[in-house]
Amino acid sequence: MHRQHFLFILCFVIIALISTGCDTDSSTVTKSAAHQTLQQHSVRTNDNTSPPPVIIDPGHGGEETGAIGWNTGVPEKEIVLNIALHVKKVLEDEGIQVVMTRETDRMYNPSDTKVDLHARARLAEKTNARLFVSIHADQFDETVHGSKVFYSGLNPHIEESERLAQLVLEELTAHLQSKSLGVHNEDYIVLRENKVPAVLIETGFVSHKQEEEKLIDQDYQKRAGEGIAKGILRYLREQDSVQ
């Protein structure tokens, strides 16, 4: 009986050791597979091969209405958001990555207007963007109408910004058949604080009765977006041909 009992215990110990060894091998394989998966995920996460995006900035938003249509009461923030969404679509159809400062009726940073403007300007640096385009509609008096584009002489990319402004204005006025009011150097926060080529577009004037009626028209907004996008594409192609 003692011998049989001993043999039974010995068999039990051997089986236990074999089982432990199998569990250890299984655990090692599982850990190895998990490590491999983590490495693969890390590679995908750190993949910086995508081309830099373009920032499209519909001005204002939320409580910041911008200019108000003198006859229709339509706010600038609504007009420029619609135009900006058309710009986004055209660029994305051409394979350009787009980052929007807003796609709904809100400020980018609702703290206050000045904080919001600085935050918009910093977005290009945060996203490693290629350029920044801010879209607006102006007001002055009932006689002034047309389109104009601003750049800043305090932006570190003055020449590129001015060239971008020229190309956008050419395409915008061609698509809208609007009066060209030229390219201007202006010290706007979103222009001077940007680290990339940056422009601010005044698509038209909501203080001019006929132009206001055009600016609230969906087809006109679409053509404005197409014109701005075509100007951006021309700039990008010019830059790519030089590099």
XYZ file of C-alpha atoms in Angstrom:
243
model
C 0.000 0.000 0.000
C 2.786 2.381 0.829
C 4.497 1.746 -2.501
C 1.251 2.275 -4.431
C 0.558 5.419 -2.460
C 4.056 6.709 -3.256
C 3.657 5.998 -6.976
C 0.314 7.788 -6.992
C 1.822 10.891 -5.395
C 4.788 10.797 -7.798
C 2.474 10.622 -10.837
C 0.416 13.514 -9.475
C 3.555 15.666 -9.042
C 4.790 14.866 -12.582
C 1.410 15.759 -14.101
C 1.340 19.028 -12.140
C 4.829 19.964 -13.357
C 3.907 19.241 -16.977
C 0.743 21.324 -16.634
C 2.701 24.229 -15.121
C 5.175 24.101 -17.959
C 2.393 24.273 -20.524
C 0.801 27.240 -18.755
C 4.139 29.035 -18.686
C 4.677 28.507 -22.424
C 1.139 29.679 -23.151
C 1.634 32.800 -21.020
C 4.923 33.551 -22.783
C 3.284 33.245 -26.212
C 0.389 35.474 -25.125
C 2.740 38.150 -23.781
C 4.840 37.989 -26.933
C 1.756 38.404 -29.131
C 0.534 41.313 -27.014
C 3.947 43.018 -27.265
C 3.947 42.566 -31.044
C 0.450 44.057 -31.292
C 1.526 47.024 -29.154
C 4.562 47.614 -31.379
C 2.381 47.525 -34.493
C -0.054 49.997 -32.937
C 2.836 52.256 -31.947
C 4.117 52.283 -35.523
C 0.704 53.256 -36.855
C 0.270 55.957 -34.214
C 3.635 57.547 -35.016
C 3.164 57.430 -38.782
C 3.921 60.992 -39.916
C 3.908 60.278 -43.628
C 0.554 62.011 -44.205
C 0.885 65.380 -45.978
C 0.339 68.440 -43.754
C -3.247 69.724 -43.609
C -4.745 73.044 -44.635
C -6.547 75.052 -41.941
C -9.885 76.548 -42.993
C -11.221 79.092 -40.517
C -14.853 80.252 -40.822
C -14.804 83.520 -38.880
C -16.789 84.157 -35.709
C -19.392 81.657 -34.449
C -21.635 81.316 -31.409
C -22.188 84.640 -29.661
C -19.726 86.260 -32.071
C -22.086 86.834 -34.989
C -19.779 89.048 -37.014
C -21.418 91.550 -39.352
C -25.206 91.454 -39.679
C -26.855 91.808 -43.077
C -28.212 95.336 -43.319
C -31.362 94.256 -45.135
C -31.883 90.576 -44.348
C -30.376 90.376 -40.869
C -28.430 87.223 -41.808
C -25.256 87.024 -39.676
C -21.779 86.809 -41.171
C -20.983 83.700 -39.105
C -23.666 81.733 -40.975
C -22.610 82.862 -44.447
C -18.916 82.143 -43.975
C -19.484 78.725 -42.418
C -21.439 77.621 -45.479
C -18.707 78.932 -47.776
C -15.992 77.239 -45.700
C -17.740 73.862 -45.873
C -17.720 74.114 -49.673
C -13.992 74.918 -49.572
C -13.449 71.836 -47.431
C -15.327 69.584 -49.848
C -13.436 70.752 -52.938
C -10.047 70.389 -51.244
C -10.843 66.951 -49.846
C -12.053 65.830 -53.268
C -8.555 66.745 -54.475
C -6.956 64.664 -51.734
C -6.039 67.601 -49.479
C -6.409 67.042 -45.745
C -8.469 69.837 -44.146
C -8.723 70.907 -40.512
C -11.601 73.272 -39.665
C -11.584 75.676 -36.726
C -15.329 75.087 -36.542
C -17.988 73.152 -38.436
C -20.941 74.272 -36.338
C -22.251 77.549 -34.921
C -19.702 78.029 -32.158
C -16.483 79.855 -31.430
C -13.308 77.799 -31.653
C -12.468 78.818 -28.077
C -15.496 80.340 -26.300
C -13.482 81.998 -23.498
C -13.532 85.408 -25.175
C -12.898 86.903 -28.597
C -9.184 87.611 -28.156
C -8.426 84.189 -26.685
C -10.432 82.647 -29.524
C -8.418 84.444 -32.202
C -5.066 83.466 -30.679
C -6.243 79.856 -30.353
C -7.226 79.768 -34.026
C -3.818 81.090 -35.022
C -2.021 78.465 -32.915
C -4.016 75.611 -34.443
C -1.827 75.555 -37.551
C 1.286 74.994 -35.438
C -0.431 72.313 -33.341
C -1.517 70.360 -36.407
C 1.689 70.989 -38.392
C -0.476 72.612 -41.068
C 0.755 73.924 -44.393
C -1.292 77.117 -44.496
C -4.180 78.974 -42.844
C -7.186 80.556 -44.584
C -9.750 82.617 -42.656
C -13.090 83.386 -44.344
C -15.204 86.463 -43.574
C -17.806 88.864 -44.975
C -17.389 92.616 -44.495
C -19.525 95.691 -43.917
C -18.735 99.333 -44.600
C -21.409 101.421 -46.290
C -24.155 100.753 -48.806
C -21.997 101.741 -51.789
C -18.972 99.466 -51.289
C -18.976 95.954 -52.741
C -16.457 93.387 -53.944
C -13.883 90.955 -52.577
C -10.499 91.510 -50.969
C -7.847 89.413 -49.247
C -5.460 90.301 -46.425
C -2.038 89.024 -45.394
C 0.261 90.265 -42.618
C 3.723 91.730 -42.993
C 4.416 90.432 -39.479
C 3.808 86.831 -40.481
C 7.134 84.955 -40.835
C 6.053 83.860 -44.331
C 5.265 87.265 -45.853
C 5.980 86.504 -49.507
C 4.144 83.172 -49.442
C 1.166 84.746 -47.671
C 0.987 87.562 -50.208
C 1.173 85.098 -53.094
C -1.565 82.953 -51.550
C -3.709 86.073 -51.141
C -3.222 87.025 -54.801
C -4.161 83.584 -56.125
C -7.208 83.251 -53.879
C -8.452 86.709 -54.877
C -8.012 85.939 -58.580
C -10.003 82.717 -58.372
C -12.645 84.087 -55.989
C -13.479 87.128 -58.114
C -13.460 85.009 -61.281
C -15.932 82.508 -59.807
C -18.202 85.189 -58.342
C -17.754 87.798 -61.071
C -17.246 90.204 -58.183
C -15.217 93.395 -58.073
C -11.599 92.933 -56.974
C -10.708 95.264 -54.102
C -7.128 94.028 -54.049
C -4.671 92.414 -51.669
C -3.811 94.291 -48.469
C -1.273 94.092 -45.660
C -3.095 94.144 -42.316
C -2.102 93.314 -38.735
C -4.883 90.847 -37.834
C -4.190 88.431 -34.965
C -4.956 85.291 -36.964
C -2.448 86.443 -39.602
C 0.461 87.842 -37.610
C 0.385 85.118 -34.930
C 0.427 82.277 -37.441
C 3.636 80.348 -38.090
C 2.524 79.364 -41.598
C 1.403 81.340 -44.681
C -1.941 82.869 -43.714
C -4.637 84.980 -45.370
C -7.983 86.469 -44.388
C -10.669 86.752 -47.077
C -13.523 89.245 -47.181
C -15.813 87.538 -49.688
C -18.188 90.471 -49.979
C -20.165 93.146 -48.127
C -23.405 92.508 -46.245
C -23.909 96.278 -46.093
C -24.414 96.417 -49.879
C -27.974 95.413 -50.745
C -27.320 93.492 -53.962
C -24.168 91.795 -52.671
C -25.875 90.848 -49.428
C -28.612 89.086 -51.400
C -25.940 87.182 -53.303
C -24.006 86.226 -50.171
C -27.021 84.524 -48.607
C -27.714 82.560 -51.803
C -26.607 78.911 -51.570
C -25.331 78.736 -55.142
C -23.305 81.912 -54.649
C -21.835 80.488 -51.432
C -20.891 77.323 -53.286
C -19.158 79.297 -56.049
C -17.327 81.350 -53.423
C -16.113 78.151 -51.775
C -15.003 76.742 -55.120
C -13.124 79.914 -55.967
C -11.281 79.995 -52.646
C -10.420 76.310 -52.958
C -9.109 76.775 -56.523
C -6.859 79.584 -55.324
C -5.498 77.380 -52.543
C -4.884 74.537 -54.994
C -3.020 76.834 -57.372
C -0.809 77.984 -54.511
C -0.070 74.433 -53.372
C 0.822 73.329 -56.898
C 3.111 76.324 -57.356
C 4.896 75.550 -54.096
C 5.221 71.860 -54.930
C 6.737 72.653 -58.340
C 9.399 74.858 -56.726
C 10.392 72.335 -54.046
